[in-house]
Short mmCIF file of C-alpha atoms and ligand atoms in Angstrom, two decimals:
data_model
loop_
_atom_site.label_atom_id
_atom_site.label_comp_id
_atom_site.label_asym_id
_atom_site.label_seq_id
_atom_site.Cartn_x
_atom_site.Cartn_y
_atom_site.Cartn_z
CA MET A 125 -2.02 -14.95 -34.31
CA THR A 126 -3.40 -11.63 -32.99
CA LEU A 127 -2.65 -11.17 -29.35
CA SER A 128 -5.23 -9.64 -27.08
CA ILE A 129 -4.43 -6.32 -25.41
CA LEU A 130 -4.91 -5.49 -21.75
CA HIS A 131 -6.19 -1.95 -21.31
CA HIS A 132 -6.05 0.62 -18.54
CA TYR A 133 -9.25 1.45 -16.71
CA ILE A 134 -9.56 5.22 -16.34
CA ALA A 135 -12.68 7.19 -15.35
CA GLY A 136 -14.87 4.13 -15.88
CA GLU A 137 -13.55 3.32 -19.36
CA PHE A 138 -11.10 0.78 -20.74
CA VAL A 139 -8.44 2.64 -22.72
CA ASP A 140 -5.41 1.68 -24.80
CA SER A 141 -2.02 3.40 -25.21
CA SER A 142 0.15 3.91 -28.26
CA LYS A 143 2.96 2.11 -26.42
CA ARG A 144 2.57 -1.52 -25.38
CA PHE A 145 4.65 -4.25 -23.81
CA ASP A 146 4.51 -8.04 -23.90
CA ASN A 147 3.17 -10.21 -21.11
CA ILE A 148 5.23 -13.41 -21.01
CA ASN A 149 4.27 -16.81 -19.62
CA PRO A 150 7.21 -17.98 -17.47
CA VAL A 151 6.25 -21.63 -17.95
CA ASN A 152 7.45 -21.67 -21.57
CA GLY A 153 8.54 -18.12 -22.41
CA GLN A 154 5.63 -17.59 -24.79
CA ARG A 155 3.79 -14.31 -25.19
CA ILE A 156 0.39 -14.31 -23.50
CA CYS A 157 -0.85 -10.90 -24.60
CA GLN A 158 0.15 -7.29 -24.97
CA VAL A 159 -0.36 -4.67 -22.32
CA ALA A 160 -0.95 -0.94 -22.77
CA GLU A 161 1.76 1.16 -21.12
CA ALA A 162 0.45 4.38 -19.59
CA ASP A 163 2.24 7.60 -20.42
CA LYS A 164 2.40 10.67 -18.18
CA LYS A 165 -0.79 12.11 -19.66
CA GLN A 166 -2.79 8.94 -18.95
CA VAL A 167 -1.46 8.71 -15.40
CA ASN A 168 -2.53 12.32 -14.92
CA GLN A 169 -5.98 11.53 -16.36
CA ALA A 170 -6.35 8.65 -13.89
CA VAL A 171 -5.31 10.81 -10.93
CA MET A 172 -7.65 13.63 -11.95
CA ALA A 173 -10.51 11.14 -12.49
CA ALA A 174 -9.96 9.83 -8.96
CA LYS A 175 -9.89 13.37 -7.57
CA GLU A 176 -13.09 14.22 -9.39
CA ALA A 177 -14.79 11.03 -8.16
CA LEU A 178 -14.20 12.06 -4.53
CA ARG A 179 -16.69 14.85 -5.17
CA GLY A 180 -19.19 12.53 -6.89
CA PRO A 181 -21.64 9.93 -5.54
CA TRP A 182 -18.84 7.93 -3.86
CA GLY A 183 -18.05 10.82 -1.54
CA SER A 184 -21.63 11.16 -0.33
CA MET A 185 -22.44 7.45 -0.11
CA SER A 186 -23.29 5.99 3.30
CA VAL A 187 -20.90 3.45 4.78
CA GLN A 188 -23.61 0.79 4.31
CA GLN A 189 -23.90 1.56 0.59
CA ARG A 190 -20.14 1.50 0.12
CA ALA A 191 -19.84 -1.79 1.99
CA ALA A 192 -22.64 -3.30 -0.12
CA LEU A 193 -20.77 -2.36 -3.31
CA LEU A 194 -17.56 -3.95 -2.01
CA HIS A 195 -19.49 -7.15 -1.28
CA LYS A 196 -20.66 -7.05 -4.90
CA VAL A 197 -17.01 -6.87 -5.98
CA ALA A 198 -16.26 -9.96 -3.85
CA ASP A 199 -19.28 -11.71 -5.44
CA GLY A 200 -17.96 -10.72 -8.86
CA ILE A 201 -14.54 -12.25 -8.17
CA GLU A 202 -16.18 -15.45 -7.01
CA ALA A 203 -18.52 -15.54 -10.04
CA ARG A 204 -15.47 -15.39 -12.35
CA PHE A 205 -13.26 -17.52 -10.07
CA ASP A 206 -11.96 -19.82 -12.82
CA GLU A 207 -11.00 -16.88 -15.05
CA PHE A 208 -9.08 -15.29 -12.19
CA VAL A 209 -7.30 -18.56 -11.38
CA ALA A 210 -6.35 -19.05 -15.03
CA ALA A 211 -5.11 -15.46 -15.36
CA GLU A 212 -2.97 -15.72 -12.23
CA MET A 213 -1.50 -19.05 -13.35
CA ARG A 214 -0.73 -17.75 -16.84
CA ASP A 215 1.04 -14.62 -15.62
CA THR A 216 3.02 -16.23 -12.79
CA GLY A 217 3.22 -19.97 -13.50
CA LYS A 218 2.03 -20.63 -9.95
CA SER A 219 0.26 -23.91 -9.31
CA LEU A 220 -3.46 -24.45 -9.67
CA GLN A 221 -3.48 -25.68 -6.11
CA GLN A 222 -2.05 -22.40 -4.82
CA ALA A 223 -3.98 -20.01 -7.07
CA SER A 224 -7.30 -21.68 -6.28
CA SER A 225 -6.76 -22.16 -2.54
CA ILE A 226 -4.86 -18.99 -1.59
CA ASP A 227 -4.58 -16.21 -4.16
CA ILE A 228 -8.09 -15.88 -5.54
CA PRO A 229 -10.15 -16.79 -2.44
CA ARG A 230 -8.12 -14.22 -0.46
CA GLY A 231 -8.75 -11.63 -3.19
CA ALA A 232 -12.50 -11.95 -2.57
CA ALA A 233 -12.11 -12.29 1.21
CA ASN A 234 -10.18 -9.02 1.43
CA PHE A 235 -13.23 -7.11 0.14
CA ARG A 236 -15.63 -8.85 2.51
CA VAL A 237 -13.45 -8.41 5.60
CA PHE A 238 -12.94 -4.67 5.19
CA ALA A 239 -16.52 -4.00 4.03
CA ASP A 240 -17.77 -5.63 7.22
CA MET A 241 -15.21 -3.87 9.39
CA VAL A 242 -16.19 -0.36 8.37
CA LYS A 243 -19.86 -1.16 8.94
CA THR A 244 -19.24 -1.92 12.60
CA ALA A 245 -16.33 0.44 13.33
CA GLY A 246 -16.78 2.73 16.36
CA SER A 247 -15.10 6.03 17.04
CA GLU A 248 -13.45 7.70 20.03
CA CYS A 249 -15.50 10.01 22.23
CA PHE A 250 -14.37 12.00 25.30
CA HIS A 251 -16.35 14.12 27.77
CA THR A 252 -14.02 16.98 28.70
CA ASP A 253 -14.29 19.05 31.88
CA THR A 254 -14.32 22.84 31.40
CA PRO A 255 -13.96 25.67 33.99
CA ASP A 256 -17.62 26.66 33.61
CA GLY A 257 -18.67 23.19 34.67
CA LYS A 258 -20.69 22.60 31.49
CA GLY A 259 -18.04 20.56 29.75
CA ALA A 260 -17.37 19.72 26.13
CA LEU A 261 -17.75 16.69 23.94
CA ASN A 262 -14.90 15.50 21.74
CA TYR A 263 -15.39 12.88 19.09
CA SER A 264 -13.26 11.76 16.19
CA LEU A 265 -14.45 11.26 12.67
CA PRO A 266 -12.43 9.16 10.21
CA LYS A 267 -12.15 10.86 6.82
CA PRO A 268 -10.69 9.36 3.65
CA LEU A 269 -7.20 10.50 2.69
CA GLY A 270 -8.35 11.34 -0.85
CA VAL A 271 -6.60 9.81 -3.87
CA VAL A 272 -4.48 6.80 -2.92
CA ALA A 273 -1.78 5.41 -5.21
CA VAL A 274 -1.59 1.62 -4.91
CA ILE A 275 1.57 -0.05 -6.23
CA ALA A 276 1.63 -3.84 -6.09
CA PRO A 277 4.21 -6.57 -6.73
CA TRP A 278 3.96 -9.74 -8.83
CA ASN A 279 4.30 -12.54 -6.30
CA LEU A 280 0.69 -12.65 -5.06
CA PRO A 281 -0.86 -10.32 -7.63
CA LEU A 282 -4.57 -10.21 -6.82
CA LEU A 283 -4.13 -11.02 -3.13
CA LEU A 284 -1.72 -8.16 -2.41
CA LEU A 285 -3.45 -5.65 -4.69
CA THR A 286 -6.82 -6.22 -3.01
CA TRP A 287 -5.18 -6.26 0.45
CA LYS A 288 -4.67 -2.53 -0.19
CA LEU A 289 -7.64 -1.69 -2.42
CA ALA A 290 -10.31 -3.16 -0.18
CA PRO A 291 -9.51 -1.15 3.00
CA ALA A 292 -8.70 1.98 0.98
CA LEU A 293 -12.08 1.83 -0.77
CA ALA A 294 -13.90 0.82 2.40
CA ALA A 295 -12.51 3.96 4.04
CA GLY A 296 -13.95 6.07 1.20
CA ASN A 297 -10.83 6.84 -0.85
CA CYS A 298 -10.50 6.88 -4.62
CA ILE A 299 -7.71 4.88 -6.18
CA VAL A 300 -5.15 4.81 -8.93
CA ALA A 301 -3.61 1.34 -8.90
CA LYS A 302 -0.63 -0.02 -10.77
CA PRO A 303 -0.10 -3.78 -10.75
CA SER A 304 3.32 -5.19 -11.51
CA GLU A 305 4.25 -5.19 -15.20
CA GLU A 306 4.80 -8.96 -14.78
CA THR A 307 1.21 -9.61 -13.67
CA PRO A 308 -1.30 -7.32 -15.35
CA SER A 309 -4.07 -9.87 -16.03
CA SER A 310 -5.92 -10.41 -12.74
CA ALA A 311 -5.90 -6.66 -12.06
CA THR A 312 -7.54 -6.03 -15.43
CA LEU A 313 -10.17 -8.67 -14.67
CA LEU A 314 -10.72 -6.94 -11.34
CA ALA A 315 -11.36 -3.66 -13.18
CA GLU A 316 -14.07 -5.46 -15.17
CA VAL A 317 -15.57 -6.77 -11.94
CA MET A 318 -15.52 -3.27 -10.40
CA HIS A 319 -17.22 -1.92 -13.51
CA GLU A 320 -19.90 -4.64 -13.47
CA ALA A 321 -20.45 -4.16 -9.72
CA GLY A 322 -21.31 -0.50 -10.29
CA ILE A 323 -18.35 1.16 -8.58
CA PRO A 324 -18.80 4.77 -9.81
CA PRO A 325 -16.46 5.93 -12.60
CA GLY A 326 -13.15 7.33 -11.35
CA VAL A 327 -13.33 5.64 -7.93
CA PHE A 328 -11.05 2.83 -9.09
CA ASN A 329 -8.55 3.50 -11.86
CA LEU A 330 -6.01 1.01 -13.14
CA ILE A 331 -2.90 1.91 -15.08
CA HIS A 332 -0.34 -0.48 -16.51
CA GLY A 333 3.36 0.06 -16.92
CA PHE A 334 6.78 -0.23 -15.36
CA GLY A 335 8.42 1.54 -12.41
CA PRO A 336 11.23 4.00 -13.22
CA ASN A 337 10.48 6.46 -16.06
CA SER A 338 7.13 4.83 -16.51
CA ALA A 339 3.67 4.63 -14.92
CA GLY A 340 4.98 3.79 -11.41
CA GLU A 341 7.23 6.81 -11.17
CA TYR A 342 4.70 9.15 -12.85
CA LEU A 343 2.13 8.05 -10.30
CA THR A 344 4.20 8.19 -7.12
CA SER A 345 5.64 11.61 -7.98
CA HIS A 346 2.25 13.10 -8.93
CA ALA A 347 1.37 16.21 -6.92
CA HIS A 348 -2.32 15.27 -6.54
CA ILE A 349 -1.81 11.86 -4.94
CA ASP A 350 -2.69 12.08 -1.24
CA ALA A 351 -1.03 8.86 -0.06
CA ILE A 352 1.00 5.94 -1.40
CA THR A 353 0.71 2.33 -0.40
CA PHE A 354 3.42 0.11 -1.80
CA THR A 355 4.49 -3.53 -1.56
CA GLY A 356 7.73 -4.57 -3.20
CA GLU A 357 11.48 -4.44 -2.84
CA SER A 358 13.10 -2.28 -0.16
CA ARG A 359 15.17 -0.56 -2.84
CA THR A 360 12.01 0.43 -4.73
CA GLY A 361 10.53 1.64 -1.45
CA SER A 362 13.40 4.05 -1.02
CA ALA A 363 13.01 5.31 -4.64
CA ILE A 364 9.31 5.89 -4.01
CA MET A 365 10.08 7.67 -0.75
CA ARG A 366 12.38 10.04 -2.62
CA ALA A 367 9.75 10.64 -5.33
CA ALA A 368 7.06 11.31 -2.72
CA ALA A 369 9.24 13.55 -0.56
CA GLU A 370 8.64 16.71 -2.57
CA HIS A 371 4.91 16.69 -1.91
CA VAL A 372 5.03 15.13 1.62
CA LYS A 373 2.44 12.38 1.88
CA PRO A 374 1.66 9.37 4.05
CA LEU A 375 3.41 6.18 2.99
CA SER A 376 2.63 2.56 3.81
CA PHE A 377 5.46 0.22 2.88
CA GLU A 378 5.58 -3.59 2.89
CA LEU A 379 9.12 -4.40 1.76
CA GLY A 380 11.62 -7.21 1.50
CA GLY A 381 12.80 -9.77 4.04
CA LYS A 382 15.47 -12.33 4.85
CA ASN A 383 13.36 -14.33 7.23
CA ALA A 384 14.77 -16.76 9.77
CA ALA A 385 13.43 -20.03 11.14
CA ILE A 386 14.78 -21.41 14.43
CA ILE A 387 14.45 -25.11 15.15
CA PHE A 388 15.10 -25.99 18.79
CA ASP A 389 16.10 -29.45 19.98
CA ASP A 390 12.66 -29.91 21.61
CA ALA A 391 10.74 -29.17 18.38
CA ASP A 392 8.23 -31.62 16.95
CA PHE A 393 10.75 -32.80 14.36
CA ASP A 394 8.38 -33.83 11.58
CA ALA A 395 6.24 -30.72 11.94
CA ALA A 396 9.35 -28.52 11.87
CA VAL A 397 10.67 -30.20 8.73
CA GLU A 398 7.29 -29.99 7.02
CA GLY A 399 6.77 -26.36 8.06
CA THR A 400 10.27 -25.27 7.11
CA ALA A 401 10.01 -26.91 3.68
CA ARG A 402 6.72 -25.08 3.15
CA SER A 403 8.21 -21.80 4.33
CA ALA A 404 11.21 -22.10 2.02
CA PHE A 405 9.50 -23.29 -1.15
CA THR A 406 5.90 -22.03 -1.24
CA ASN A 407 5.30 -20.11 -4.49
CA GLY A 408 8.88 -20.97 -5.51
CA GLY A 409 10.20 -19.07 -2.47
CA GLN A 410 8.57 -15.95 -3.85
CA VAL A 411 6.53 -14.96 -0.81
CA CYS A 412 7.86 -12.08 1.26
CA LEU A 413 7.35 -14.25 4.36
CA CYS A 414 9.42 -17.16 3.03
CA THR A 415 12.30 -18.49 5.11
CA GLU A 416 15.78 -18.03 3.59
CA ARG A 417 17.81 -18.60 6.79
CA VAL A 418 17.31 -21.76 8.85
CA TYR A 419 19.00 -22.10 12.24
CA VAL A 420 18.90 -25.63 13.68
CA HIS A 421 20.07 -26.79 17.11
CA SER A 422 23.41 -28.57 16.63
CA SER A 423 22.09 -31.83 18.12
CA LEU A 424 19.56 -32.08 15.26
CA PHE A 425 21.54 -30.50 12.47
CA GLU A 426 22.55 -33.50 10.32
CA ARG A 427 19.18 -35.21 10.71
CA PHE A 428 17.28 -32.04 9.94
CA VAL A 429 19.31 -31.21 6.83
CA ALA A 430 18.78 -34.76 5.54
CA ALA A 431 15.03 -34.61 6.17
CA LEU A 432 14.69 -31.20 4.53
CA LYS A 433 16.68 -32.44 1.54
CA GLN A 434 14.26 -35.32 1.19
CA LYS A 435 11.29 -32.90 1.25
CA ALA A 436 12.89 -30.63 -1.34
CA GLU A 437 13.64 -33.54 -3.66
CA ALA A 438 10.14 -34.98 -3.28
CA MET A 439 8.49 -31.77 -4.46
CA LYS A 440 6.84 -31.97 -7.84
CA ILE A 441 8.09 -29.22 -10.11
CA GLY A 442 5.79 -29.18 -13.06
CA TRP A 443 2.94 -27.86 -15.12
CA PRO A 444 0.97 -25.36 -13.03
CA THR A 445 -2.27 -26.96 -14.24
CA ASP A 446 -1.43 -30.41 -12.81
CA ALA A 447 -3.32 -30.85 -9.54
CA ASP A 448 -0.29 -32.37 -7.77
CA THR A 449 2.27 -29.73 -8.80
CA ASP A 450 4.03 -28.18 -5.82
CA MET A 451 6.20 -25.63 -7.56
CA GLY A 452 6.07 -23.77 -10.87
CA PRO A 453 8.69 -21.57 -12.51
CA LEU A 454 9.96 -18.24 -11.24
CA ILE A 455 8.11 -15.14 -12.36
CA SER A 456 10.41 -14.11 -15.23
CA PHE A 457 13.74 -14.65 -16.95
CA GLU A 458 15.06 -11.49 -15.34
CA HIS A 459 14.21 -12.83 -11.90
CA ARG A 460 15.62 -16.24 -12.77
CA ASN A 461 18.90 -14.58 -13.76
CA LYS A 462 18.95 -12.91 -10.36
CA VAL A 463 18.23 -16.15 -8.47
CA LEU A 464 20.75 -18.13 -10.53
CA SER A 465 23.35 -15.43 -9.91
CA TYR A 466 22.89 -16.14 -6.18
CA TYR A 467 23.23 -19.89 -6.76
CA LYS A 468 26.54 -19.11 -8.49
CA LEU A 469 27.57 -16.68 -5.76
CA ALA A 470 26.78 -19.28 -3.08
CA ALA A 471 29.27 -21.64 -4.77
CA GLU A 472 31.85 -18.85 -4.97
CA GLU A 473 31.30 -18.02 -1.30
CA GLY A 474 32.06 -21.66 -0.44
CA ALA A 475 28.60 -23.11 0.18
CA THR A 476 27.91 -26.83 0.17
CA PHE A 477 24.90 -27.63 -2.01
CA VAL A 478 22.71 -30.13 -0.16
CA THR A 479 20.35 -30.25 -3.12
CA GLY A 480 19.53 -28.21 -6.23
CA GLY A 481 21.63 -25.31 -7.42
CA SER A 482 20.68 -25.52 -11.05
CA VAL A 483 17.88 -25.57 -13.63
CA PRO A 484 15.56 -28.56 -14.09
CA GLU A 485 15.37 -30.17 -17.50
CA PHE A 486 12.03 -31.30 -18.88
CA GLY A 487 12.69 -32.19 -22.52
CA ASP A 488 9.69 -30.14 -23.66
CA GLU A 489 8.62 -26.50 -24.08
CA ARG A 490 9.21 -25.85 -20.38
CA ASP A 491 12.93 -25.81 -21.15
CA GLN A 492 12.20 -22.35 -22.61
CA GLY A 493 10.66 -21.24 -19.30
CA ALA A 494 12.06 -19.57 -16.17
CA TRP A 495 12.52 -22.62 -13.96
CA VAL A 496 15.05 -23.29 -11.20
CA GLN A 497 15.57 -26.18 -8.82
CA PRO A 498 14.63 -25.87 -5.14
CA THR A 499 17.95 -25.46 -3.39
CA LEU A 500 19.40 -25.98 0.09
CA ILE A 501 22.87 -24.83 1.07
CA THR A 502 25.03 -25.04 4.17
CA GLY A 503 28.46 -23.94 5.29
CA LEU A 504 28.37 -20.18 4.69
CA SER A 505 29.48 -17.64 7.24
CA GLU A 506 26.92 -15.21 8.60
CA ASP A 507 28.38 -12.34 6.62
CA ALA A 508 28.19 -14.13 3.25
CA ARG A 509 26.05 -12.17 0.79
CA CYS A 510 23.79 -15.20 0.28
CA VAL A 511 22.99 -15.12 4.00
CA LYS A 512 22.55 -11.35 4.13
CA GLU A 513 20.67 -10.44 0.94
CA GLU A 514 17.11 -11.26 -0.06
CA ILE A 515 17.18 -13.73 -2.96
CA PHE A 516 13.42 -14.27 -3.29
CA GLY A 517 13.70 -17.73 -4.77
CA PRO A 518 13.43 -21.36 -3.61
CA ILE A 519 16.67 -21.37 -1.64
CA ALA A 520 17.52 -21.54 2.05
CA HIS A 521 20.80 -21.61 3.94
CA ILE A 522 20.90 -23.93 6.96
CA SER A 523 23.30 -23.49 9.85
CA SER A 524 23.50 -24.60 13.47
CA PHE A 525 23.43 -23.04 16.93
CA ASP A 526 24.05 -24.26 20.46
CA THR A 527 22.22 -21.91 22.80
CA GLU A 528 18.95 -20.02 22.79
CA GLU A 529 20.80 -16.68 23.10
CA GLN A 530 22.88 -17.57 20.08
CA ALA A 531 19.81 -18.49 18.04
CA VAL A 532 18.14 -15.18 18.87
CA ALA A 533 21.28 -13.22 17.97
CA LEU A 534 21.69 -15.07 14.66
CA ALA A 535 18.06 -14.61 13.65
CA ASN A 536 18.18 -10.90 14.46
CA ASN A 537 21.45 -10.33 12.63
CA SER A 538 19.77 -8.86 9.54
CA LYS A 539 18.93 -5.46 8.14
CA TYR A 540 15.47 -6.86 7.44
CA GLY A 541 12.78 -7.73 9.98
CA LEU A 542 9.65 -9.06 8.35
CA ALA A 543 8.85 -12.52 9.70
CA ALA A 544 10.30 -15.35 11.78
CA ALA A 545 9.30 -18.93 12.59
CA ILE A 546 10.17 -20.69 15.86
CA TRP A 547 9.82 -24.42 16.35
CA THR A 548 9.77 -25.66 19.97
CA GLN A 549 7.41 -27.68 22.16
CA ASP A 550 8.37 -25.61 25.21
CA ILE A 551 5.68 -22.96 25.13
CA SER A 552 7.55 -20.71 27.60
CA ARG A 553 10.55 -20.76 25.30
CA GLY A 554 8.26 -20.05 22.35
CA HIS A 555 6.95 -16.90 24.06
CA ARG A 556 10.38 -15.87 25.33
CA VAL A 557 12.09 -16.16 21.96
CA ALA A 558 9.17 -14.72 19.98
CA ARG A 559 9.21 -11.47 21.96
CA GLN A 560 12.94 -11.07 21.29
CA MET A 561 12.58 -11.41 17.52
CA GLU A 562 13.25 -8.21 15.60
CA ALA A 563 10.45 -8.95 13.15
CA GLY A 564 6.91 -7.77 12.58
CA MET A 565 5.34 -11.24 12.39
CA ILE A 566 6.45 -14.25 14.40
CA TRP A 567 5.01 -17.73 14.06
CA VAL A 568 5.54 -20.42 16.69
CA ASN A 569 5.14 -24.01 15.46
CA THR A 570 3.57 -22.87 12.21
CA TRP A 571 4.17 -20.53 9.29
CA TYR A 572 1.92 -18.27 7.22
CA LEU A 573 -1.13 -18.92 9.37
CA ARG A 574 -3.05 -15.70 8.77
CA ASP A 575 -5.85 -13.88 10.53
CA LEU A 576 -6.72 -10.81 8.48
CA ARG A 577 -7.40 -8.74 11.62
CA THR A 578 -3.82 -9.01 12.91
CA PRO A 579 -1.04 -6.46 12.29
CA PHE A 580 0.92 -7.32 9.14
CA GLY A 581 4.21 -5.63 8.32
CA GLY A 582 7.89 -5.43 9.05
CA VAL A 583 10.54 -3.59 11.02
CA LYS A 584 13.95 -2.28 9.90
CA MET A 585 14.21 -2.34 6.09
CA SER A 586 11.12 -4.55 5.80
CA GLY A 587 8.63 -1.75 5.92
CA ILE A 588 6.86 1.20 7.44
CA GLY A 589 3.50 0.83 9.13
CA ARG A 590 1.13 -2.08 9.47
CA GLU A 591 -1.66 -3.46 7.36
CA GLY A 592 -4.41 -5.79 8.56
CA GLY A 593 -7.76 -5.14 10.21
CA GLN A 594 -7.99 -1.79 11.96
CA HIS A 595 -4.32 -1.09 11.14
CA SER A 596 -5.19 -0.82 7.45
CA LEU A 597 -8.18 1.39 8.14
CA ASN A 598 -6.05 3.63 10.37
CA PHE A 599 -3.72 4.25 7.45
CA TYR A 600 -6.41 4.85 4.84
CA ALA A 601 -8.43 7.27 6.98
CA GLU A 602 -7.35 10.36 8.84
CA PRO A 603 -9.26 11.06 12.03
CA SER A 604 -10.42 14.61 12.55
CA ASN A 605 -11.44 15.63 16.07
CA ILE A 606 -14.63 17.56 16.58
CA CYS A 607 -14.97 19.41 19.87
CA ILE A 608 -18.40 20.74 20.88
CA LYS A 609 -18.73 23.07 23.85
CA LEU A 610 -21.78 22.10 25.84
P1 NAD B 821 9.49 -4.32 -7.11
O1 NAD B 821 9.85 -3.37 -6.04
O2 NAD B 821 10.43 -4.58 -8.20
O3 NAD B 821 8.13 -3.86 -7.84
C1 NAD B 821 6.93 -3.65 -7.11
C2 NAD B 821 6.09 -2.64 -7.86
O4 NAD B 821 6.73 -1.38 -7.83
C3 NAD B 821 5.84 -2.98 -9.32
O5 NAD B 821 4.50 -2.64 -9.65
C4 NAD B 821 6.83 -2.07 -10.04
O6 NAD B 821 6.45 -1.74 -11.36
C5 NAD B 821 6.80 -0.85 -9.14
N1 NAD B 821 7.99 0.00 -9.22
C6 NAD B 821 9.27 -0.38 -9.44
N2 NAD B 821 10.07 0.70 -9.41
C7 NAD B 821 9.30 1.77 -9.15
C8 NAD B 821 9.54 3.18 -9.02
N3 NAD B 821 10.76 3.68 -9.11
N4 NAD B 821 8.50 3.99 -8.76
C9 NAD B 821 7.24 3.49 -8.65
N5 NAD B 821 6.95 2.18 -8.79
C10 NAD B 821 7.96 1.33 -9.03
O7 NAD B 821 9.07 -5.65 -6.35
P2 NAD B 821 8.66 -7.05 -7.00
O8 NAD B 821 9.89 -7.62 -7.62
O9 NAD B 821 7.43 -6.86 -7.82
O10 NAD B 821 8.26 -7.91 -5.72
C11 NAD B 821 9.17 -8.64 -4.97
C12 NAD B 821 9.58 -7.87 -3.72
O11 NAD B 821 8.42 -7.52 -2.97
C13 NAD B 821 10.44 -8.67 -2.77
O12 NAD B 821 11.45 -7.84 -2.26
C14 NAD B 821 9.47 -9.06 -1.65
O13 NAD B 821 10.06 -9.33 -0.41
C15 NAD B 821 8.60 -7.86 -1.61
N6 NAD B 821 7.31 -8.18 -1.01
C16 NAD B 821 7.04 -7.73 0.25
C17 NAD B 821 5.83 -8.05 0.85
C18 NAD B 821 5.50 -7.60 2.25
O14 NAD B 821 4.35 -7.70 2.64
N7 NAD B 821 6.44 -7.09 3.00
C19 NAD B 821 4.90 -8.83 0.15
C20 NAD B 821 5.22 -9.26 -1.14
C21 NAD B 821 6.43 -8.93 -1.72
#
């Protein structure tokens, strides 16, 4: 069988490379297609095409025209919705339910939201007194940064790629994007959509490849990149920071997490169980916002653990295409090895396994895939590695607390600070605890309820800067102040 090849998109053309790598389906370990791997020369061509495009029609387009083109991209995603859903499911093994209700609709929505935002954005203006009494007028003008390098992860491929692309394009930048090597398909489809929508050549360039000594590193260390926006592991963030340091450029980082959930004794019990199960196991625990540490008031502990166990065991782990599947496989064998190494470590550290801890058996081709069981553990100390380190799989550690102060201290005892969830029916407590959380995003009585205008990002090792609404546009545009003496 001849496998199809996913190409780069450089200067408005789809191009191959002499080197290629395999794209593997984690459901059964089979090869889906081959992917071109960009070398240094191709990365340079993409960067130079983007630089050139800044001087072309894109640079002189009105905001209205740019916004109209971005709406066409959103239309294009929606017109090929089923292809995008299928591509995302093939690359990641995520469920049909998730790909069709979250990933792909959000991919289109990202373009619409930021296209509309730039159309209505205002700017600052100050009347300034001067000694001659005539005054001066100051106003600020947002200008694109130039060529933006976009590096995306594999967990929500189209959603997170477009979360960066849409505001960066809306602000007038040109792009060189690199999707994760694990998930090249939906990004390639997006390049086709951009092409069909009439985005001028060079404005959006897509290169495929890996991180170190490959396309990712060539891109982030390129002298002609004006800014880097990256979502991925904290460790990769620090490698990118080092690569970017020589040429000094703005960085936007959305990094890892070890998110806590706190369940108080006055919580709506069923809602807290339901929400915590969702926050631990959505996308196989492979969402940066997922809960990996659960702190439950001691009066509820046993009951809560039992109820969460029941939820975990009731989840349907199965074919992504089945409408009732809750959880698919992990993204890859490499990632499964990492997650299973933490399951093993948890046992070595003395954890009690409430449920899971192993690999499901299907008796069919899925036994060659990258599956793991949803897992709940208890009994570890706060300094156990499984409680400290991001695992990024369907596993959570549950422990108890007695006082509110203790719960806050436990939740904040992490080098990460991305998200937190608080479950209480006492709204004053909800506010009080939320403001003490050392995290960028705090949910009270819910989880992953998103409004695209709100600040999104983390503190500590979970990131630098904020995305979302005006926060994204502030990163992707640099205001220049114009002062006119009257
Ligand atoms: P990763 O850091 O391994 O890879 C992310 C991207 O960076 C990929 O495209 C990869 O090829 C590239 N890359 C790797 N090394 C590089 C290098 N040296 N130079 C340039 N590029 C390089 O992350 P991942 O495994 O794809 O994603 C999972 C991680 O992402 C988790 O830690 C998760 O918490 C985090 N994440 C964070 C957010 C957030 O919003 N904070 C969202 C999603 C995922």
